[in-house]
Coordinates of C-alpha atoms (C1' of nucleotides) in Angstrom, one line a residue:
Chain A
X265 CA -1.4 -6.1 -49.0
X266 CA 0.9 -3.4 -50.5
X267 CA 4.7 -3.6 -50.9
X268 CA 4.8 -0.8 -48.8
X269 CA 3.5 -2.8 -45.7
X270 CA 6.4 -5.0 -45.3
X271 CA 9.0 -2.2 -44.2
X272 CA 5.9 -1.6 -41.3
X273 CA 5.2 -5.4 -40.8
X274 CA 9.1 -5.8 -40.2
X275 CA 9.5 -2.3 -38.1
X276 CA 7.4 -4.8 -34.9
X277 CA 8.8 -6.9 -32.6
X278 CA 6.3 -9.3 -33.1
X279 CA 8.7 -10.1 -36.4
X280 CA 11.6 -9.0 -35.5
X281 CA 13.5 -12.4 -35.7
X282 CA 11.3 -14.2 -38.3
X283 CA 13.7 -14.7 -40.9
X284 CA 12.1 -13.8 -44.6
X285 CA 10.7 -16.9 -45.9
X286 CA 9.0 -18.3 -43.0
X287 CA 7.3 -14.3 -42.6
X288 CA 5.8 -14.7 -46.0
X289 CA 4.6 -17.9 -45.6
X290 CA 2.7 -16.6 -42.4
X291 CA 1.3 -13.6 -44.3
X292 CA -0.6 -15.5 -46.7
X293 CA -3.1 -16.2 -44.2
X294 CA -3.3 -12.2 -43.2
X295 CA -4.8 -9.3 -45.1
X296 CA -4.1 -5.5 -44.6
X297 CA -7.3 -3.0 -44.4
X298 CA -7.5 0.3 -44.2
X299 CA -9.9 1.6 -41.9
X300 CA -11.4 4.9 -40.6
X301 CA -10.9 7.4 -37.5
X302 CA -13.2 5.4 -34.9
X303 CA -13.5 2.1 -36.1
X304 CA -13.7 -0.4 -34.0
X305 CA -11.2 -3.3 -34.2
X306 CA -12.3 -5.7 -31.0
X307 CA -14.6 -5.2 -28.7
X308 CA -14.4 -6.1 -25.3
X309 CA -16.3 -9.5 -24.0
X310 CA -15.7 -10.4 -27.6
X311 CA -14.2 -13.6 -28.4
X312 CA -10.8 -13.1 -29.9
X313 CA -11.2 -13.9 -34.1
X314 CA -8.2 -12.0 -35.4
X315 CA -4.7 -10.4 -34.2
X316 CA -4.9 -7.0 -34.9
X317 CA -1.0 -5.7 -35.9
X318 CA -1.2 -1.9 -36.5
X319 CA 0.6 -0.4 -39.7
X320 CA -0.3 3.4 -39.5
X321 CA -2.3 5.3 -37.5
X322 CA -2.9 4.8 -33.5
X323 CA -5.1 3.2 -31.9
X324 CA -6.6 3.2 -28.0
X325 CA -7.4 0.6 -25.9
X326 CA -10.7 1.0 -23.5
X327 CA -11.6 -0.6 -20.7
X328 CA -15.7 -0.5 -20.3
X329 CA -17.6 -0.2 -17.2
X330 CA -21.0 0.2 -16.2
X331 CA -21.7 3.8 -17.5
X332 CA -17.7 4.9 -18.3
X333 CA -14.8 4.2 -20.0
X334 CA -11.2 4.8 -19.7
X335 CA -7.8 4.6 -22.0
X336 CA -5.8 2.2 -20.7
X337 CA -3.2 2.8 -23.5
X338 CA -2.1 4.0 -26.7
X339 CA -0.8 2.3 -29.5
X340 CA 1.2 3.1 -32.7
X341 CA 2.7 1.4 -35.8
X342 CA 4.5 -2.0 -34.8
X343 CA 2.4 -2.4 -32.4
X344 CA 0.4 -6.0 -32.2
X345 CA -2.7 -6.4 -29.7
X346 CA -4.4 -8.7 -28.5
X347 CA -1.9 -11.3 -28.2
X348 CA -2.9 -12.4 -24.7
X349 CA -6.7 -13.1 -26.1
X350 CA -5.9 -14.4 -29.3
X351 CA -3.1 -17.0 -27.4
X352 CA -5.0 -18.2 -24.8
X353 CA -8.1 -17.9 -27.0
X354 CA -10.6 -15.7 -24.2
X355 CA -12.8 -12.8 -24.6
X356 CA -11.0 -9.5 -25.4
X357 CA -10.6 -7.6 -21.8
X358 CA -10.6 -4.3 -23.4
X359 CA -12.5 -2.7 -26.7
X360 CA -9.8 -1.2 -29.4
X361 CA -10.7 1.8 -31.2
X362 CA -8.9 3.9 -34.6
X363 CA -7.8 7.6 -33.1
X364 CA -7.4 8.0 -36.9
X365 CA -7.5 6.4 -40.3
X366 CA -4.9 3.6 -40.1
X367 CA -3.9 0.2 -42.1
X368 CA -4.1 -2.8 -39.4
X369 CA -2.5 -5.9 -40.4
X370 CA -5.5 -8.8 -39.6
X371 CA -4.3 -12.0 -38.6
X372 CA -7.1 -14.7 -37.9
X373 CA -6.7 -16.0 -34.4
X374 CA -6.2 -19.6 -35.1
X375 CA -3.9 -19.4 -37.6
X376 CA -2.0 -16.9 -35.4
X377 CA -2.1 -19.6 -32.4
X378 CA -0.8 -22.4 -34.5
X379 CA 1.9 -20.5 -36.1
X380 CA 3.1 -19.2 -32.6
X381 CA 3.3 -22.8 -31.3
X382 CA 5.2 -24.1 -34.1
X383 CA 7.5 -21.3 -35.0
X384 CA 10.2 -20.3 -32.1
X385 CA 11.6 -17.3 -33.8
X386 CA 7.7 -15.7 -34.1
X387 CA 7.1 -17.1 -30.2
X388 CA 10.2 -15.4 -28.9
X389 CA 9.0 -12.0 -31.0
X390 CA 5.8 -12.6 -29.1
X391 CA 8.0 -12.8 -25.8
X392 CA 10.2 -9.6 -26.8
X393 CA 6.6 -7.7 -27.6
X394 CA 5.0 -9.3 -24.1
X395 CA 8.0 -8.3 -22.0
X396 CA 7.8 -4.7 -23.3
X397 CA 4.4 -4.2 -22.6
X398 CA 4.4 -6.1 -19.1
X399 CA 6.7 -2.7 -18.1
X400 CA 4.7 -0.3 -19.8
X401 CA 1.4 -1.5 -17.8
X402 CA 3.2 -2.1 -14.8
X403 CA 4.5 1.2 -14.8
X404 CA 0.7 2.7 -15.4
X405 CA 0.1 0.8 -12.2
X406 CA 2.7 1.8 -9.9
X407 CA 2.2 5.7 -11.1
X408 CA -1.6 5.0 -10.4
X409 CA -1.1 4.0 -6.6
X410 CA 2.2 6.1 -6.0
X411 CA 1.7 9.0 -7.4
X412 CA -0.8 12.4 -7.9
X413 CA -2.5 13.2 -10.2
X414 CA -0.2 16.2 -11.6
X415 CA 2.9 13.9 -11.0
X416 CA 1.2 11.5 -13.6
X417 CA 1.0 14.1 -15.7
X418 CA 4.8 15.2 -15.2
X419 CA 5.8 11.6 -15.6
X420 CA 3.8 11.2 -18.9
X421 CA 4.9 14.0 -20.2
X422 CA 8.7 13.1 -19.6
X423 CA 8.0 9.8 -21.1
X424 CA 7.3 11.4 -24.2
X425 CA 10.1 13.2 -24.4
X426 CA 13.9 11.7 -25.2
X427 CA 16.3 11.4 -22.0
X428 CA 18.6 14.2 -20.7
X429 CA 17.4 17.0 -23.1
X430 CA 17.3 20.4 -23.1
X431 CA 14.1 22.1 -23.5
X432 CA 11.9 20.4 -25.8
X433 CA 8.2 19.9 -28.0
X434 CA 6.3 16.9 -27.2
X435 CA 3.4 16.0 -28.8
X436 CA 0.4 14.4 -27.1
X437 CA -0.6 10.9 -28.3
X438 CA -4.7 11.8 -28.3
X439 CA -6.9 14.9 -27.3
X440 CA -7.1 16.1 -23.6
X441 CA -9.8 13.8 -22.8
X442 CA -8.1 11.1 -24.3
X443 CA -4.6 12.0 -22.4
X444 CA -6.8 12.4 -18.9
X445 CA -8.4 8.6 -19.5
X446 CA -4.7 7.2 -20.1
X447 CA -4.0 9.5 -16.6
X448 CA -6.7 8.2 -14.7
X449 CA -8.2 11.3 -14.1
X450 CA -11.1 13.6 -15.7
X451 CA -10.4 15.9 -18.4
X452 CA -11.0 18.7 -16.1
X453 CA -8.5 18.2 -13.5
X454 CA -5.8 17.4 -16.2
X455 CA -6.5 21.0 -17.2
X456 CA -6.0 22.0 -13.5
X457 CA -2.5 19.7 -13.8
X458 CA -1.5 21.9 -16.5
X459 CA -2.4 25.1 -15.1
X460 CA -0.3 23.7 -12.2
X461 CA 2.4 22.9 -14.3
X462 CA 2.5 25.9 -16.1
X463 CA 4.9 27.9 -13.4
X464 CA 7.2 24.8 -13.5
X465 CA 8.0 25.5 -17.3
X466 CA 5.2 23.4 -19.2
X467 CA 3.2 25.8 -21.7
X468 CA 0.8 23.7 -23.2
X469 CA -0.9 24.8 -26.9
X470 CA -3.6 22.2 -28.3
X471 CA -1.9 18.8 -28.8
X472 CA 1.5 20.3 -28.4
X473 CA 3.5 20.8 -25.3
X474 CA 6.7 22.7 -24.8
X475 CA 9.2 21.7 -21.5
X476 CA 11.1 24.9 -20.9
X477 CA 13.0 22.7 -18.1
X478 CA 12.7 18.7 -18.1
X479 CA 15.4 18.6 -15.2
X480 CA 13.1 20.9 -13.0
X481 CA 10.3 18.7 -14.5
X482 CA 11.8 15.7 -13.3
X483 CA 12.9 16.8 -10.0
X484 CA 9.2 17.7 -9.4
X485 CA 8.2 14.4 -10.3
X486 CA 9.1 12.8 -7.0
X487 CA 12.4 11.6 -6.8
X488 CA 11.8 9.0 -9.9
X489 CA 14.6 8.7 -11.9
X490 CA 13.9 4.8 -11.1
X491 CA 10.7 4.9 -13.2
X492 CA 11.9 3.4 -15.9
X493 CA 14.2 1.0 -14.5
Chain B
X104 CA 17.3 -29.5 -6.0
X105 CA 14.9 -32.2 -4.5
X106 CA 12.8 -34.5 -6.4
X107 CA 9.7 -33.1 -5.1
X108 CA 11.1 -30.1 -6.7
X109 CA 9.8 -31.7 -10.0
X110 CA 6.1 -31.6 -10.1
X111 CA 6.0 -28.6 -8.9
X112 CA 8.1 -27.2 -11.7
X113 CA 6.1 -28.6 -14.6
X114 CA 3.0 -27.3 -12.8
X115 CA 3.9 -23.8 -14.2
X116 CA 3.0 -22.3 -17.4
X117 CA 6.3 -21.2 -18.3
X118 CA 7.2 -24.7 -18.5
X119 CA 3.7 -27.0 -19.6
X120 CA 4.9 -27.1 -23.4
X121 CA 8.7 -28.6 -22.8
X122 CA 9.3 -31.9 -23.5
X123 CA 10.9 -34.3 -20.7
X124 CA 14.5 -34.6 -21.9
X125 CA 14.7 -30.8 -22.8
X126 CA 13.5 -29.7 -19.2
X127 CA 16.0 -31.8 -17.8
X128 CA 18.7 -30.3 -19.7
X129 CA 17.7 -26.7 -19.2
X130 CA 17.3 -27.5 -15.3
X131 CA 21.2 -28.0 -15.4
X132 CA 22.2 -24.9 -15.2
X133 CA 19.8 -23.9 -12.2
X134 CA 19.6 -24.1 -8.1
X135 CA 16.9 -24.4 -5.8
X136 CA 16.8 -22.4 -2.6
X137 CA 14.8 -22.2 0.2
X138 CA 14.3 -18.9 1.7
X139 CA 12.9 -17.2 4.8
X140 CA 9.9 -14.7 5.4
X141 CA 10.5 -11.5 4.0
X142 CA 13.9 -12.5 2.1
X143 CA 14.1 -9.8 -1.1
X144 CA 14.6 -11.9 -4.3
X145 CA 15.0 -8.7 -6.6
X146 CA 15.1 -5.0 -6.2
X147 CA 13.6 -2.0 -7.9
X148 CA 16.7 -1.2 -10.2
X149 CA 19.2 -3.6 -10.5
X150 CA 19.9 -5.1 -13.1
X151 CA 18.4 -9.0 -13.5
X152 CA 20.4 -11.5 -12.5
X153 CA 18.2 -14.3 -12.5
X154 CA 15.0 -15.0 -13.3
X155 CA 12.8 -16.6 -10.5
X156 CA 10.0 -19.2 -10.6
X157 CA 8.3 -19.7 -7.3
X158 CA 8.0 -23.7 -6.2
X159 CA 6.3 -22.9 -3.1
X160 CA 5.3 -20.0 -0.2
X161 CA 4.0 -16.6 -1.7
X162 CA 5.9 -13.6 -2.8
X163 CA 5.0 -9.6 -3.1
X164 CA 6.1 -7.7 -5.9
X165 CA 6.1 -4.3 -4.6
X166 CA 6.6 -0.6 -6.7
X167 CA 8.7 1.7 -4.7
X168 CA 8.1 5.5 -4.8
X169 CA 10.1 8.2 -2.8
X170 CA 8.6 7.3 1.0
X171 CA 5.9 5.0 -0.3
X172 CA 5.6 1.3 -2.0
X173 CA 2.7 -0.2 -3.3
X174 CA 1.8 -4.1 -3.4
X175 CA 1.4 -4.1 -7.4
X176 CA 0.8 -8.5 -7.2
X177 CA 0.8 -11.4 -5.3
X178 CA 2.4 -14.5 -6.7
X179 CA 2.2 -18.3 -5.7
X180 CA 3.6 -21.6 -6.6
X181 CA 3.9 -21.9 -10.6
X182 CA 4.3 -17.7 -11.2
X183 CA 7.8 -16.8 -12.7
X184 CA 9.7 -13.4 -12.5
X185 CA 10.7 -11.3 -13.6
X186 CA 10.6 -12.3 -17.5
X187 CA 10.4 -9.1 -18.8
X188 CA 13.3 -7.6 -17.4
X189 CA 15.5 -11.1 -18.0
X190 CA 14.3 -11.3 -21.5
X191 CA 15.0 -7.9 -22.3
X192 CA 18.1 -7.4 -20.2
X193 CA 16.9 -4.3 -18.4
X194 CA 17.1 -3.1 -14.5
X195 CA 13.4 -4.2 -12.5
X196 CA 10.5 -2.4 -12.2
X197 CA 9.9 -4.3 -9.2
X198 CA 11.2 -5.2 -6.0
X199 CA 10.1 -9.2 -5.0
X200 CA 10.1 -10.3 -1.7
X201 CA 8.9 -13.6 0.1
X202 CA 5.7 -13.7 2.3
X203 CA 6.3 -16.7 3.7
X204 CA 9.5 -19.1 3.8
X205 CA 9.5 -20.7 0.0
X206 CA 11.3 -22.6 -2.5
X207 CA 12.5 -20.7 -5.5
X208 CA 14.2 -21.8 -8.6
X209 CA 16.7 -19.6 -9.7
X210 CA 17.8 -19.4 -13.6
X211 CA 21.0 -17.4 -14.1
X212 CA 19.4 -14.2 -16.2
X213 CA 22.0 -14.9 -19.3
X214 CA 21.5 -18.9 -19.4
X215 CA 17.8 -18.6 -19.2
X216 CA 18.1 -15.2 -22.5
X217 CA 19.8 -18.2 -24.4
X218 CA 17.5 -20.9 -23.4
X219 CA 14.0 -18.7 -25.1
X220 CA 15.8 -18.0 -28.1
X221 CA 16.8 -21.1 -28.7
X222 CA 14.0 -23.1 -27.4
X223 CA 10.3 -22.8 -29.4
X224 CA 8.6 -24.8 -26.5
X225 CA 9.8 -22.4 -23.9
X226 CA 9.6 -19.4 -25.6
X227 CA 5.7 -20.3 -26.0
X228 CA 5.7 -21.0 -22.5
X229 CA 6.5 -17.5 -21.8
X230 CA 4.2 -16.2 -24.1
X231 CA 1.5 -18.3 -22.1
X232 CA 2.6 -17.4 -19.2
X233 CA 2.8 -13.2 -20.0
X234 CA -0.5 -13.3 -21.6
X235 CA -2.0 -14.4 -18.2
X236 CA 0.2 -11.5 -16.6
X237 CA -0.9 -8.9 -19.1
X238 CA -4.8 -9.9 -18.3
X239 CA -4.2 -9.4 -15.0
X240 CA -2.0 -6.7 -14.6
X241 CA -5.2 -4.9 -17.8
X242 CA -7.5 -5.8 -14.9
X243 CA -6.3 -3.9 -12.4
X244 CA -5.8 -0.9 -14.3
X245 CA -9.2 -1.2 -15.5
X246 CA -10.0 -1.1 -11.7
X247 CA -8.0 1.6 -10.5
X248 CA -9.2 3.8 -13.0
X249 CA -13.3 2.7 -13.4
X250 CA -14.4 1.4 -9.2
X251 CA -14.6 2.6 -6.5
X252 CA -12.3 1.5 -3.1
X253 CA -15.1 -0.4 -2.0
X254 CA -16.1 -1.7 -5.4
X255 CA -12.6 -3.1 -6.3
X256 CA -12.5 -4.8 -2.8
X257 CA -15.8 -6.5 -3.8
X258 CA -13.7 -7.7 -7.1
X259 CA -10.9 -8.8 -5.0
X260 CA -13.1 -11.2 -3.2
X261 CA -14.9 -12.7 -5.8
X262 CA -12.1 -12.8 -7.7
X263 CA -11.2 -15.6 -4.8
X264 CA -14.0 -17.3 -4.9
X265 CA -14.8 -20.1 -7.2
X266 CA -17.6 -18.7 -10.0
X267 CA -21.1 -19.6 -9.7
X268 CA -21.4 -21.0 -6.1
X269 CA -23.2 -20.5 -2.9
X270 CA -21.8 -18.8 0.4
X271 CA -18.2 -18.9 0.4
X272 CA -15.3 -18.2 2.5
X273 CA -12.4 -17.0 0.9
X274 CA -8.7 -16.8 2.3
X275 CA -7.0 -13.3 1.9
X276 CA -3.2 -14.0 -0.3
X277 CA -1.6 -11.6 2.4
X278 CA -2.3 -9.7 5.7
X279 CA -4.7 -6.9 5.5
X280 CA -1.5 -4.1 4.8
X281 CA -1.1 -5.9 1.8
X282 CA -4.2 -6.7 0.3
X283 CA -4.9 -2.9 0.9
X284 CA -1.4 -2.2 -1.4
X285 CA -3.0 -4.5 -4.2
X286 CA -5.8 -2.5 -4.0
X287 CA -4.4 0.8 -3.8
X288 CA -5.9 1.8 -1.1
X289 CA -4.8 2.6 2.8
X290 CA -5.0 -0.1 5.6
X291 CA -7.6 2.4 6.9
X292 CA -9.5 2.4 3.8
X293 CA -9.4 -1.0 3.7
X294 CA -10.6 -1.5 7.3
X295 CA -13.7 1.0 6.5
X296 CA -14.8 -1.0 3.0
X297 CA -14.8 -4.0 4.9
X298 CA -17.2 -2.5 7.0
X299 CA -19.3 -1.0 4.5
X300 CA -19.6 -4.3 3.1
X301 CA -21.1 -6.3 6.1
X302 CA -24.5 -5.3 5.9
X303 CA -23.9 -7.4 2.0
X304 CA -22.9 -10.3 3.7
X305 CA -19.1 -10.5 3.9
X306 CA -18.1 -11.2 7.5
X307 CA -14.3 -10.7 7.6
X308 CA -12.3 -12.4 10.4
X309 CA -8.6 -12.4 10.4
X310 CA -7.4 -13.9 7.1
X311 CA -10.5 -15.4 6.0
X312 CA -13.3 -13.7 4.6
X313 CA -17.0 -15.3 4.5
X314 CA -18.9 -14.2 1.6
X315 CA -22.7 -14.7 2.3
X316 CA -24.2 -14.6 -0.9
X317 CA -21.7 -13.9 -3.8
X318 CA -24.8 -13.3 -6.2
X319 CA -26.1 -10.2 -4.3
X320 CA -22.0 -8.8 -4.0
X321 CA -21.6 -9.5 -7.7
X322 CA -23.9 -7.5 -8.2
X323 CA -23.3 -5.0 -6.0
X324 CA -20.0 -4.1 -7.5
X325 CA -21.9 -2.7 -10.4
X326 CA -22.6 -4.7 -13.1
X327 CA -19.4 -6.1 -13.7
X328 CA -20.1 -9.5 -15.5
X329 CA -18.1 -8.4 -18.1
X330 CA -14.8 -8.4 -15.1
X331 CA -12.9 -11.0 -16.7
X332 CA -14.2 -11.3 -20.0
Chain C
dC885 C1' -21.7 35.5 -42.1
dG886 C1' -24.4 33.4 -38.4
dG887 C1' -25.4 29.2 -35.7
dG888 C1' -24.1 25.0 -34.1
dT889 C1' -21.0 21.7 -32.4
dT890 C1' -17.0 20.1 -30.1
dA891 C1' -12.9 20.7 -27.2
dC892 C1' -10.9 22.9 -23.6
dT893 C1' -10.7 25.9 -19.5
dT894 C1' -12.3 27.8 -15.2
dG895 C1' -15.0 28.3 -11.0
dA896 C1' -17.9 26.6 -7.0
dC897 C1' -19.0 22.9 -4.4
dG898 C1' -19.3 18.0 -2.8
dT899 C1' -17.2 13.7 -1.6
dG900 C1' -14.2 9.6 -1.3
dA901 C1' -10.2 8.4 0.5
dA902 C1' -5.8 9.9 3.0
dT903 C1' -4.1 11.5 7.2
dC904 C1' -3.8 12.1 12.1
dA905 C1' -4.8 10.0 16.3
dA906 C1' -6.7 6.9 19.6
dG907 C1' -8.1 2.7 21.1
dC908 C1' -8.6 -2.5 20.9
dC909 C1' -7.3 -7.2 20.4
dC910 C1' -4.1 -10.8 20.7
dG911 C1' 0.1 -13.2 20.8
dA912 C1' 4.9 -13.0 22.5
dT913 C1' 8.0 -12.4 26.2
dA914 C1' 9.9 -12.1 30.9
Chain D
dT162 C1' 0.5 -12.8 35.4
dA163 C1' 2.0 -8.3 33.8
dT164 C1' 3.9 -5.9 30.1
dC165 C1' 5.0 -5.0 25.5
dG166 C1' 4.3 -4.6 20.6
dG167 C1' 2.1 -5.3 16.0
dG168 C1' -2.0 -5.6 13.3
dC169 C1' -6.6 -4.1 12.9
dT170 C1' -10.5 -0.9 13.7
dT171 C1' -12.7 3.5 14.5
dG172 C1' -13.3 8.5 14.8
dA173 C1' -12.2 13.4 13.4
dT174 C1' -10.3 16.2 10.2
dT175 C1' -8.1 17.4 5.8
dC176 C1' -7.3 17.3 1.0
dA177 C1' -7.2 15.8 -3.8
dC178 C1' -10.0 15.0 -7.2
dG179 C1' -14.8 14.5 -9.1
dT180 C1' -19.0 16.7 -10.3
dC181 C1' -21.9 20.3 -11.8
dA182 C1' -22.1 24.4 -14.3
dA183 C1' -20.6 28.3 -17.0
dG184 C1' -17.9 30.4 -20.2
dT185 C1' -14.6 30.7 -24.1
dA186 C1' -12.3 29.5 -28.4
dA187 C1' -11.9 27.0 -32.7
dC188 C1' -14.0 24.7 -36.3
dC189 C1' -17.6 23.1 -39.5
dC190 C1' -21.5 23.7 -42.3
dG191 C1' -25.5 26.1 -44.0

DNA sequence: CGGGTTACTTGACGTGAATCAAGCCCGATA
DNA sequence: TATCGGGCTTGATTCACGTCAAGTAACCCG
């Protein structure tokens, strides 16, 4: 592990309110690696062996099905998965994949467990990390059964860019294909949603995407400013 | 609050890993209230008040779009709500109402923030209980995005059913609107997969569903062993 | 510089599910 | 008993999105 891990190990919520000596303590059971674009971290039917905490670089989670696979989500630094399989110690639901080189913190899964029973401040950090991704999925799911697909696309963007702002650059977490899986949609009609967007005042270039008008943006979007309340 | 009140409340997660005296002391600052059909425990957008554990009946958490709303999950006896948005202080995603008349415990939003900080055993309660949530709010995305209508109604029902048994019959959680909403799909839809799935043995009358021969569905809705590994 | 590979876009067409619209069943009410 | 109304089913039609198939652009490697 190098000194230059624990400003990212502190940046999650997992460890948010773990005061200093108790974190260290915890980390001597953990090791950092460093790992290339498309490794794979957990796969899914696995049983859970370590909690993965990611340092640098992104990572996507895929749900497998007979002959496809879709992104159900992207992660970034701070971010700790699989929580839910490593807790309740079950078979990983989805497979976890590098988008890029990263460092992932490794955590083995029953020293995690224990520690989270014994130690509140690390439980509640669980809790805090837990609650934020309970909105994030259930989010996914309402847009999912609400919405189209180029409204998806309007809300994703919008999520990616900060709130009541003039026109701005936001960059896309993954490749098109990558994007449409997170969408629920094929790569080919997300290229349709941008064309369609394209008069609204989205000009899309590669992985970057420019919002001439969020406002507009949003006001196409369905009346949603509840999405994320 | 009743006696009877009791088991019920240490039959949920949230509360399995709380020692006697603690509980007891925690209960004090919440009420018990029995409401009707159709009463709305939280709405889309306000800000959490308290959180909710249901004792007994079944409640709806519903997404709300501009005309439409969605069934996102059914909830019984044992299922608390809305931790996220208590824990981090933040307006609903959801709105909650009651499908039947129930009893539900009501923790004032602020005592109950306290309460997780303060308390390991609770907090890791909450992280038992959200890691069940996250499975099954990773499942249905996985569902919405990889099966078909008919293939996710095939889920649904199995899901039901016990594992690894002979002809079954099932009970639906809701009227047919509803389980349609869960499944993202229209009443019509709904109506037409049922039909489509007669001819595999799943005779559908009213609320309760007979399920012939599980084996041949299971397989039917694509080989989907993997579902909640 | 050429040839290949990969990523994205675009077009034509097919299809699963939504929508529109009856019709049916059954329980509630007068 | 007659009438009403809500929940479910069924049929016809429409539409959004998937699928199949080119075509183009950017990049890598020989």
């Amino acid at each position: 592990m190098r000194t230059t891990d624990m400003p990212l190990i502190r940046r999650s919520r997992l460890f948010a309110q773990v005061g200093e000596p108790d974190l260290a303590a915890m980390l001597t059971a953990c090791f950092v690696q460093t790992l290339p674009d498309g490794a794979v971290l957990c796969r899914q039917g696995e049983k859970a062996e370590f909690l993965h905490v990611v340092l640098s670089g992104r990572v996507g989670l895929f749900g497998e099905a007979a002959r496809d696979e879709a992104l159900v989500e992207f992660l970034g630094p701070g971010d700790a998965f699989i929580v839910p399989a490593v807790v309740l110690d079950v078979p990983y639901l989805l497979t976890a994949r590098l988008l890029d080189e990263g460092r992932i913190l490794m955590w083995p899964a029953a020293a995690f467990r224990a520690q989270v029973r014994a130690t509140g401040q690390l439980a509640y950090g669980a809790v805090l990390l837990l609650s934020g991704y309970w909105r994030t999925l259930i989010g996914q799911i309402k847009d999912l059964k609400l919405l189209s697909a180029i409204e998806r696309l309007s809300a994703f963007l919008l999520a990616l860019a900060p709130r009541d702002t003039g026109p701005v650059t936001v960059t896309l977490p993954g490749g098109r294909r990558l994007v449409a899986g997170r969408l629920g949609i094929t790569p080919q009609s997300l290229s349709r949603a941008f064309a369609a967007l394209r008069p609204l005042g989205v000009s899309g270039g590669g992985r970057e995407v420019v919002i001439a008008d969020p406002a507009r943006l949003r006001e196409f979007a369905g009346v949603r400013a509840l999405k994320n309340t």
